[in-house]
PDB file of C-alpha atoms in Angstrom:
ATOM      1  CA  MET A   1     149.192 -10.821 -80.250  1.00 85.00           C
ATOM      2  CA  PRO A   2     149.871 -14.053 -82.179  1.00 97.00           C
ATOM      3  CA  SER A   3     147.031 -15.974 -83.788  1.00 98.00           C
ATOM      4  CA  PHE A   4     146.400 -19.164 -85.758  1.00 98.00           C
ATOM      5  CA  SER A   5     143.552 -20.528 -87.863  1.00 98.00           C
ATOM      6  CA  ASN A   6     141.222 -23.428 -87.119  1.00 98.00           C
ATOM      7  CA  ASP A   7     137.765 -24.266 -88.479  1.00 97.00           C
ATOM      8  CA  ASN A   8     137.953 -21.153 -90.707  1.00 97.00           C
ATOM      9  CA  LEU A   9     138.378 -18.928 -87.647  1.00 98.00           C
ATOM     10  CA  ASP A  10     141.296 -16.719 -86.640  1.00 98.00           C
ATOM     11  CA  LEU A  11     142.059 -17.397 -82.972  1.00 98.00           C
ATOM     12  CA  ALA A  12     144.331 -15.358 -80.701  1.00 98.00           C
ATOM     13  CA  TYR A  13     146.628 -16.732 -78.020  1.00 98.00           C
ATOM     14  CA  PHE A  14     149.709 -15.895 -76.000  1.00 98.00           C
ATOM     15  CA  ASP A  15     152.813 -18.028 -75.474  1.00 98.00           C
ATOM     16  CA  GLU A  16     154.764 -16.699 -72.490  1.00 98.00           C
ATOM     17  CA  GLY A  17     156.633 -17.862 -69.400  1.00 97.00           C
ATOM     18  CA  GLU A  18     159.729 -20.059 -69.601  1.00 97.00           C
ATOM     19  CA  PRO A  19     160.167 -21.181 -73.250  1.00 97.00           C
ATOM     20  CA  ALA A  20     161.989 -24.380 -72.258  1.00 97.00           C
ATOM     21  CA  GLY A  21     159.585 -25.234 -69.425  1.00 97.00           C
ATOM     22  CA  GLU A  22     156.780 -27.795 -69.359  1.00 97.00           C
ATOM     23  CA  PRO A  23     153.845 -26.287 -71.276  1.00 98.00           C
ATOM     24  CA  VAL A  24     150.585 -25.413 -69.528  1.00 98.00           C
ATOM     25  CA  LEU A  25     147.595 -24.544 -71.735  1.00 98.00           C
ATOM     26  CA  LEU A  26     145.006 -22.256 -70.089  1.00 99.00           C
ATOM     27  CA  ILE A  27     141.370 -22.125 -71.265  1.00 98.00           C
ATOM     28  CA  HIS A  28     139.244 -19.257 -69.937  1.00 98.00           C
ATOM     29  CA  GLY A  29     135.595 -19.045 -68.926  1.00 95.00           C
ATOM     30  CA  PHE A  30     132.455 -17.659 -70.534  1.00 94.00           C
ATOM     31  CA  ALA A  31     132.493 -13.917 -71.328  1.00 92.00           C
ATOM     32  CA  SER A  32     136.109 -13.690 -70.157  1.00 93.00           C
ATOM     33  CA  ASN A  33     139.353 -13.773 -72.159  1.00 96.00           C
ATOM     34  CA  LYS A  34     142.980 -14.825 -71.797  1.00 98.00           C
ATOM     35  CA  THR A  35     143.972 -11.558 -70.108  1.00 97.00           C
ATOM     36  CA  ILE A  36     141.059 -11.202 -67.673  1.00 95.00           C
ATOM     37  CA  ASN A  37     141.108 -14.867 -66.661  1.00 96.00           C
ATOM     38  CA  TRP A  38     144.843 -15.579 -66.523  1.00 98.00           C
ATOM     39  CA  VAL A  39     147.004 -12.431 -66.597  1.00 98.00           C
ATOM     40  CA  ASN A  40     145.097 -10.093 -64.272  1.00 97.00           C
ATOM     41  CA  PRO A  41     144.624 -12.681 -61.457  1.00 97.00           C
ATOM     42  CA  GLY A  42     148.340 -13.528 -61.572  1.00 98.00           C
ATOM     43  CA  TRP A  43     148.326 -16.993 -63.128  1.00 98.00           C
ATOM     44  CA  LEU A  44     150.770 -16.069 -65.907  1.00 98.00           C
ATOM     45  CA  LYS A  45     153.251 -14.743 -63.340  1.00 98.00           C
ATOM     46  CA  THR A  46     152.707 -17.631 -60.911  1.00 98.00           C
ATOM     47  CA  LEU A  47     153.215 -20.335 -63.524  1.00 98.00           C
ATOM     48  CA  GLY A  48     155.988 -18.463 -65.346  1.00 98.00           C
ATOM     49  CA  ASP A  49     157.900 -17.893 -62.109  1.00 97.00           C
ATOM     50  CA  ALA A  50     157.574 -21.617 -61.387  1.00 97.00           C
ATOM     51  CA  GLY A  51     159.328 -22.382 -64.676  1.00 97.00           C
ATOM     52  CA  TYR A  52     156.397 -23.304 -66.884  1.00 98.00           C
ATOM     53  CA  ARG A  53     155.761 -22.291 -70.487  1.00 98.00           C
ATOM     54  CA  VAL A  54     152.361 -20.596 -70.259  1.00 98.00           C
ATOM     55  CA  ILE A  55     149.989 -20.671 -73.228  1.00 98.00           C
ATOM     56  CA  ALA A  56     146.460 -19.259 -73.216  1.00 98.00           C
ATOM     57  CA  ILE A  57     143.836 -19.137 -75.959  1.00 98.00           C
ATOM     58  CA  ASP A  58     141.080 -16.607 -76.545  1.00 98.00           C
ATOM     59  CA  ASN A  59     138.141 -18.956 -77.133  1.00 98.00           C
ATOM     60  CA  ARG A  60     136.108 -18.326 -80.270  1.00 98.00           C
ATOM     61  CA  GLY A  61     133.600 -15.555 -79.573  1.00 98.00           C
ATOM     62  CA  HIS A  62     135.891 -13.970 -77.001  1.00 97.00           C
ATOM     63  CA  GLY A  63     138.817 -11.577 -76.682  1.00 96.00           C
ATOM     64  CA  GLU A  64     140.764 -11.031 -79.888  1.00 97.00           C
ATOM     65  CA  SER A  65     139.511 -14.194 -81.613  1.00 98.00           C
ATOM     66  CA  ASP A  66     136.886 -14.338 -84.357  1.00 98.00           C
ATOM     67  CA  LYS A  67     133.303 -14.169 -83.138  1.00 98.00           C
ATOM     68  CA  PRO A  68     130.815 -16.178 -85.180  1.00 98.00           C
ATOM     69  CA  HIS A  69     127.155 -15.468 -84.424  1.00 98.00           C
ATOM     70  CA  GLU A  70     125.798 -18.978 -85.122  1.00 97.00           C
ATOM     71  CA  THR A  71     124.930 -21.068 -82.072  1.00 96.00           C
ATOM     72  CA  GLU A  72     126.281 -24.251 -83.688  1.00 97.00           C
ATOM     73  CA  ALA A  73     129.797 -22.726 -83.657  1.00 98.00           C
ATOM     74  CA  TYR A  74     130.024 -22.979 -79.870  1.00 98.00           C
ATOM     75  CA  THR A  75     129.722 -26.640 -78.963  1.00 97.00           C
ATOM     76  CA  PRO A  76     132.306 -27.740 -76.384  1.00 97.00           C
ATOM     77  CA  GLU A  77     133.626 -30.246 -78.934  1.00 98.00           C
ATOM     78  CA  LYS A  78     134.407 -27.453 -81.419  1.00 98.00           C
ATOM     79  CA  MET A  79     136.042 -25.258 -78.781  1.00 98.00           C
ATOM     80  CA  ALA A  80     138.071 -28.236 -77.551  1.00 98.00           C
ATOM     81  CA  GLY A  81     139.105 -28.688 -81.178  1.00 98.00           C
ATOM     82  CA  ASP A  82     140.478 -25.135 -81.152  1.00 98.00           C
ATOM     83  CA  ALA A  83     142.606 -25.919 -78.086  1.00 98.00           C
ATOM     84  CA  ILE A  84     143.915 -29.124 -79.672  1.00 98.00           C
ATOM     85  CA  ALA A  85     144.693 -27.215 -82.880  1.00 98.00           C
ATOM     86  CA  LEU A  86     146.655 -24.609 -80.906  1.00 98.00           C
ATOM     87  CA  LEU A  87     148.915 -27.260 -79.389  1.00 98.00           C
ATOM     88  CA  ARG A  88     149.463 -28.727 -82.860  1.00 98.00           C
ATOM     89  CA  HIS A  89     150.152 -25.252 -84.273  1.00 98.00           C
ATOM     90  CA  LEU A  90     152.825 -24.755 -81.602  1.00 98.00           C
ATOM     91  CA  GLU A  91     154.137 -28.304 -82.205  1.00 98.00           C
ATOM     92  CA  ILE A  92     153.563 -29.218 -78.566  1.00 98.00           C
ATOM     93  CA  PRO A  93     152.937 -32.978 -78.309  1.00 98.00           C
ATOM     94  CA  GLN A  94     151.679 -32.891 -74.711  1.00 98.00           C
ATOM     95  CA  ALA A  95     150.735 -30.218 -72.163  1.00 98.00           C
ATOM     96  CA  HIS A  96     149.170 -29.747 -68.789  1.00 98.00           C
ATOM     97  CA  VAL A  97     145.734 -28.187 -69.365  1.00 98.00           C
ATOM     98  CA  MET A  98     143.769 -25.958 -66.994  1.00 98.00           C
ATOM     99  CA  GLY A  99     140.314 -24.574 -67.669  1.00 98.00           C
ATOM    100  CA  TYR A 100     138.083 -22.357 -65.578  1.00 98.00           C
ATOM    101  CA  SER A 101     134.269 -22.614 -65.639  1.00 96.00           C
ATOM    102  CA  MET A 102     133.313 -22.975 -69.331  1.00 96.00           C
ATOM    103  CA  GLY A 103     137.030 -23.562 -69.900  1.00 98.00           C
ATOM    104  CA  ALA A 104     136.871 -26.549 -67.544  1.00 98.00           C
ATOM    105  CA  ARG A 105     134.051 -28.016 -69.636  1.00 98.00           C
ATOM    106  CA  ILE A 106     136.108 -27.451 -72.805  1.00 98.00           C
ATOM    107  CA  SER A 107     139.077 -29.139 -71.088  1.00 98.00           C
ATOM    108  CA  ALA A 108     136.911 -32.168 -70.298  1.00 98.00           C
ATOM    109  CA  PHE A 109     135.829 -32.527 -73.924  1.00 98.00           C
ATOM    110  CA  MET A 110     139.487 -32.116 -74.892  1.00 98.00           C
ATOM    111  CA  ALA A 111     140.366 -34.944 -72.493  1.00 98.00           C
ATOM    112  CA  LEU A 112     137.829 -37.176 -74.271  1.00 98.00           C
ATOM    113  CA  ALA A 113     139.026 -36.216 -77.772  1.00 98.00           C
ATOM    114  CA  ALA A 114     142.812 -36.100 -77.343  1.00 98.00           C
ATOM    115  CA  PRO A 115     143.951 -37.493 -73.968  1.00 98.00           C
ATOM    116  CA  GLN A 116     147.343 -38.358 -75.455  1.00 98.00           C
ATOM    117  CA  MET A 117     148.039 -34.609 -75.835  1.00 98.00           C
ATOM    118  CA  MET A 118     147.399 -33.908 -72.153  1.00 98.00           C
ATOM    119  CA  ARG A 119     149.767 -34.634 -69.312  1.00 98.00           C
ATOM    120  CA  SER A 120     147.192 -33.696 -66.670  1.00 98.00           C
ATOM    121  CA  VAL A 121     144.091 -31.532 -66.353  1.00 98.00           C
ATOM    122  CA  VAL A 122     142.777 -29.002 -63.828  1.00 98.00           C
ATOM    123  CA  PHE A 123     139.058 -28.255 -63.737  1.00 98.00           C
ATOM    124  CA  GLY A 124     138.580 -24.908 -61.964  1.00 98.00           C
ATOM    125  CA  GLY A 125     135.216 -23.407 -61.069  1.00 97.00           C
ATOM    126  CA  LEU A 126     133.176 -26.381 -62.295  1.00 97.00           C
ATOM    127  CA  GLY A 127     132.285 -29.483 -60.318  1.00 97.00           C
ATOM    128  CA  ILE A 128     129.378 -31.899 -60.720  1.00 97.00           C
ATOM    129  CA  GLY A 129     127.545 -29.148 -62.622  1.00 96.00           C
ATOM    130  CA  MET A 130     129.607 -30.362 -65.584  1.00 97.00           C
ATOM    131  CA  VAL A 131     127.465 -33.522 -65.514  1.00 97.00           C
ATOM    132  CA  GLU A 132     124.217 -32.514 -63.800  1.00 95.00           C
ATOM    133  CA  GLY A 133     123.883 -29.081 -65.403  1.00 90.00           C
ATOM    134  CA  LEU A 134     123.985 -25.619 -63.940  1.00 80.00           C
ATOM    135  CA  GLY A 135     121.057 -23.769 -62.475  1.00 71.00           C
ATOM    136  CA  GLY A 136     120.556 -20.036 -62.671  1.00 71.00           C
ATOM    137  CA  TRP A 137     121.705 -19.527 -66.257  1.00 77.00           C
ATOM    138  CA  GLU A 138     118.261 -18.846 -67.603  1.00 81.00           C
ATOM    139  CA  GLY A 139     117.861 -15.429 -69.128  1.00 91.00           C
ATOM    140  CA  ILE A 140     121.539 -14.725 -69.765  1.00 93.00           C
ATOM    141  CA  ALA A 141     121.265 -14.877 -73.565  1.00 94.00           C
ATOM    142  CA  GLU A 142     118.241 -12.572 -73.433  1.00 95.00           C
ATOM    143  CA  ALA A 143     120.097 -10.185 -71.114  1.00 96.00           C
ATOM    144  CA  LEU A 144     123.028 -10.058 -73.516  1.00 97.00           C
ATOM    145  CA  LEU A 145     120.715  -9.247 -76.427  1.00 96.00           C
ATOM    146  CA  ALA A 146     118.633  -6.621 -74.613  1.00 96.00           C
ATOM    147  CA  ASP A 147     118.888  -3.095 -76.011  1.00 95.00           C
ATOM    148  CA  SER A 148     120.000  -1.771 -72.624  1.00 95.00           C
ATOM    149  CA  ILE A 149     121.146  -3.200 -69.289  1.00 96.00           C
ATOM    150  CA  ASP A 150     118.312  -1.170 -67.759  1.00 96.00           C
ATOM    151  CA  GLU A 151     115.908  -3.779 -69.187  1.00 95.00           C
ATOM    152  CA  VAL A 152     117.622  -6.582 -67.219  1.00 95.00           C
ATOM    153  CA  THR A 153     116.307  -7.085 -63.690  1.00 92.00           C
ATOM    154  CA  GLU A 154     117.460 -10.572 -62.641  1.00 92.00           C
ATOM    155  CA  GLU A 155     120.752 -10.489 -60.726  1.00 89.00           C
ATOM    156  CA  ARG A 156     122.871 -13.104 -62.532  1.00 87.00           C
ATOM    157  CA  PRO A 157     121.851 -12.127 -66.097  1.00 93.00           C
ATOM    158  CA  ARG A 158     122.444  -8.492 -65.163  1.00 93.00           C
ATOM    159  CA  THR A 159     125.926  -9.355 -63.821  1.00 90.00           C
ATOM    160  CA  PHE A 160     126.897 -11.058 -67.079  1.00 90.00           C
ATOM    161  CA  ARG A 161     125.458  -8.210 -69.153  1.00 94.00           C
ATOM    162  CA  ALA A 162     127.443  -5.673 -67.111  1.00 94.00           C
ATOM    163  CA  PHE A 163     130.608  -7.784 -67.521  1.00 90.00           C
ATOM    164  CA  ALA A 164     130.055  -8.026 -71.289  1.00 92.00           C
ATOM    165  CA  ASP A 165     129.535  -4.258 -71.515  1.00 92.00           C
ATOM    166  CA  GLN A 166     132.613  -3.595 -69.398  1.00 89.00           C
ATOM    167  CA  THR A 167     134.811  -5.832 -71.578  1.00 86.00           C
ATOM    168  CA  LYS A 168     133.216  -4.432 -74.773  1.00 89.00           C
ATOM    169  CA  SER A 169     132.391  -7.970 -75.848  1.00 94.00           C
ATOM    170  CA  ASP A 170     130.388  -9.050 -78.891  1.00 97.00           C
ATOM    171  CA  ARG A 171     127.098  -9.695 -77.115  1.00 97.00           C
ATOM    172  CA  VAL A 172     125.522 -11.534 -80.057  1.00 97.00           C
ATOM    173  CA  ALA A 173     128.437 -13.986 -80.121  1.00 98.00           C
ATOM    174  CA  LEU A 174     128.225 -14.489 -76.354  1.00 97.00           C
ATOM    175  CA  ALA A 175     124.467 -15.104 -76.528  1.00 96.00           C
ATOM    176  CA  ALA A 176     125.093 -17.765 -79.188  1.00 97.00           C
ATOM    177  CA  CYS A 177     127.858 -19.259 -77.056  1.00 97.00           C
ATOM    178  CA  ILE A 178     125.807 -19.524 -73.861  1.00 94.00           C
ATOM    179  CA  ARG A 179     123.091 -21.439 -75.733  1.00 92.00           C
ATOM    180  CA  THR A 180     125.335 -24.294 -76.897  1.00 92.00           C
ATOM    181  CA  SER A 181     128.505 -24.294 -74.772  1.00 93.00           C
ATOM    182  CA  ARG A 182     126.754 -25.684 -71.689  1.00 90.00           C
ATOM    183  CA  LYS A 183     126.432 -29.195 -73.103  1.00 92.00           C
ATOM    184  CA  LYS A 184     126.704 -31.693 -70.271  1.00 94.00           C
ATOM    185  CA  LEU A 185     129.126 -34.572 -69.912  1.00 96.00           C
ATOM    186  CA  THR A 186     127.408 -37.881 -69.251  1.00 97.00           C
ATOM    187  CA  PRO A 187     128.513 -39.753 -66.114  1.00 97.00           C
ATOM    188  CA  GLU A 188     129.968 -42.373 -68.474  1.00 98.00           C
ATOM    189  CA  GLN A 189     132.043 -39.743 -70.294  1.00 98.00           C
ATOM    190  CA  ALA A 190     133.327 -38.393 -66.982  1.00 98.00           C
ATOM    191  CA  GLY A 191     134.257 -41.958 -66.061  1.00 98.00           C
ATOM    192  CA  GLU A 192     136.302 -42.282 -69.253  1.00 98.00           C
ATOM    193  CA  ILE A 193     138.676 -39.510 -68.158  1.00 98.00           C
ATOM    194  CA  ALA A 194     141.710 -41.339 -66.840  1.00 97.00           C
ATOM    195  CA  LEU A 195     144.168 -38.423 -66.835  1.00 97.00           C
ATOM    196  CA  PRO A 196     145.472 -37.147 -63.511  1.00 98.00           C
ATOM    197  CA  ALA A 197     142.847 -34.507 -62.708  1.00 98.00           C
ATOM    198  CA  LEU A 198     142.324 -31.829 -60.082  1.00 98.00           C
ATOM    199  CA  VAL A 199     138.884 -30.307 -59.468  1.00 98.00           C
ATOM    200  CA  ALA A 200     139.033 -26.961 -57.644  1.00 98.00           C
ATOM    201  CA  VAL A 201     135.879 -25.095 -56.589  1.00 98.00           C
ATOM    202  CA  GLY A 202     135.250 -22.231 -54.184  1.00 98.00           C
ATOM    203  CA  THR A 203     133.285 -23.130 -51.062  1.00 97.00           C
ATOM    204  CA  LYS A 204     130.911 -20.218 -51.750  1.00 96.00           C
ATOM    205  CA  ASP A 205     130.542 -20.997 -55.467  1.00 94.00           C
ATOM    206  CA  ASP A 206     126.802 -21.338 -56.160  1.00 90.00           C
ATOM    207  CA  ILE A 207     127.342 -22.177 -59.851  1.00 89.00           C
ATOM    208  CA  ALA A 208     129.866 -25.021 -60.057  1.00 94.00           C
ATOM    209  CA  GLY A 209     128.391 -27.850 -58.000  1.00 95.00           C
ATOM    210  CA  SER A 210     130.426 -30.243 -55.853  1.00 97.00           C
ATOM    211  CA  ALA A 211     134.103 -30.740 -56.720  1.00 98.00           C
ATOM    212  CA  GLN A 212     134.133 -33.987 -54.744  1.00 98.00           C
ATOM    213  CA  GLN A 213     131.211 -35.493 -56.685  1.00 98.00           C
ATOM    214  CA  LEU A 214     132.839 -34.775 -60.045  1.00 98.00           C
ATOM    215  CA  ALA A 215     136.216 -36.114 -58.902  1.00 98.00           C
ATOM    216  CA  ALA A 216     134.521 -39.309 -57.701  1.00 98.00           C
ATOM    217  CA  LEU A 217     133.214 -40.018 -61.211  1.00 98.00           C
ATOM    218  CA  MET A 218     136.683 -39.824 -62.768  1.00 98.00           C
ATOM    219  CA  GLN A 219     139.362 -42.492 -62.652  1.00 97.00           C
ATOM    220  CA  ASN A 220     142.270 -40.474 -61.285  1.00 98.00           C
ATOM    221  CA  ALA A 221     140.932 -37.196 -59.876  1.00 98.00           C
ATOM    222  CA  LYS A 222     141.112 -35.382 -56.581  1.00 97.00           C
ATOM    223  CA  ALA A 223     139.146 -32.394 -55.306  1.00 98.00           C
ATOM    224  CA  VAL A 224     140.269 -29.243 -53.543  1.00 98.00           C
ATOM    225  CA  ASP A 225     138.097 -26.657 -51.798  1.00 98.00           C
ATOM    226  CA  ILE A 226     138.979 -22.985 -52.273  1.00 98.00           C
ATOM    227  CA  PRO A 227     137.896 -21.589 -48.886  1.00 98.00           C
ATOM    228  CA  GLY A 228     135.484 -18.686 -48.706  1.00 97.00           C
ATOM    229  CA  ARG A 229     135.519 -17.919 -52.436  1.00 97.00           C
ATOM    230  CA  ASP A 230     132.627 -17.604 -54.866  1.00 94.00           C
ATOM    231  CA  HIS A 231     132.713 -18.327 -58.605  1.00 91.00           C
ATOM    232  CA  MET A 232     134.305 -15.000 -59.548  1.00 89.00           C
ATOM    233  CA  LEU A 233     136.781 -14.661 -56.666  1.00 93.00           C
ATOM    234  CA  ALA A 234     138.109 -18.234 -56.690  1.00 96.00           C
ATOM    235  CA  VAL A 235     139.967 -17.640 -59.961  1.00 96.00           C
ATOM    236  CA  GLY A 236     143.021 -15.903 -58.519  1.00 96.00           C
ATOM    237  CA  ASP A 237     142.973 -17.385 -55.026  1.00 97.00           C
ATOM    238  CA  ARG A 238     146.351 -18.425 -53.594  1.00 97.00           C
ATOM    239  CA  VAL A 239     144.967 -21.750 -52.322  1.00 98.00           C
ATOM    240  CA  PHE A 240     143.932 -22.576 -55.895  1.00 98.00           C
ATOM    241  CA  LYS A 241     147.324 -21.516 -57.247  1.00 98.00           C
ATOM    242  CA  GLN A 242     149.242 -23.516 -54.662  1.00 98.00           C
ATOM    243  CA  ALA A 243     147.116 -26.614 -55.282  1.00 98.00           C
ATOM    244  CA  ALA A 244     147.652 -26.324 -59.054  1.00 98.00           C
ATOM    245  CA  LEU A 245     151.420 -25.867 -58.683  1.00 98.00           C
ATOM    246  CA  GLU A 246     151.669 -28.891 -56.402  1.00 97.00           C
ATOM    247  CA  PHE A 247     149.508 -30.915 -58.768  1.00 98.00           C
ATOM    248  CA  PHE A 248     151.493 -29.986 -61.897  1.00 97.00           C
ATOM    249  CA  GLY A 249     154.734 -30.591 -60.033  1.00 93.00           C
ATOM    250  CA  ALA A 250     153.758 -34.089 -58.908  1.00 82.00           C
ATOM    251  CA  ASP A 251     155.340 -36.899 -60.887  1.00 58.00           C
ATOM    252  CA  HIS A 252     152.515 -37.935 -63.160  1.00 53.00           C
TER     253      HIS A 252
END
């Protein structure tokens, strides 16, 4: 798997799909990786078949990328910097960008830092929670650091611990990441984002917050509901894929 260096870290990515197509950069969610978030649910195939060049990064702390254990390594600004550096490494002047959950937050900070490098942006699995904060994340760092999953009783922390164990993740790195990666956007920052934007959230997602409320804060955003899907199941949903294809295909 190819990799590049940024901020003294070695970061993995893939560059697939149609080489001559419009590039789409994919940024995965917390405790996931480029394969789990984008290959397994069919996004690579969907976008590749539609003629796009499909690029996905393993965020620092995840997948095959380096995994620092310091909390200060995981600010959304630094992870957005990794995504910007990847596009520069590949000599791509401008790309569509799509992030899911934590990846949507990273995409928003990328849109603030380097809007000229983005043709459009899709925020999946994160609505107004990007601005107002997310409930129910207490205890996840502690669950990741517990000696055994048997010590974890709360449902959501236990789910993330089980996922981290299943993916053989670096739990210390993930615990550091969860403590700093959830930095909120201010309403003013959301209002600065003028790129064409799509906010897509499952109707049963109890993490993301309202897609419509986030879209309303931005200058050029629209919201789409992913019917009957929760935070985990919305990722590969065909309604989400169709909405993203139509959005990317629109003449921005």
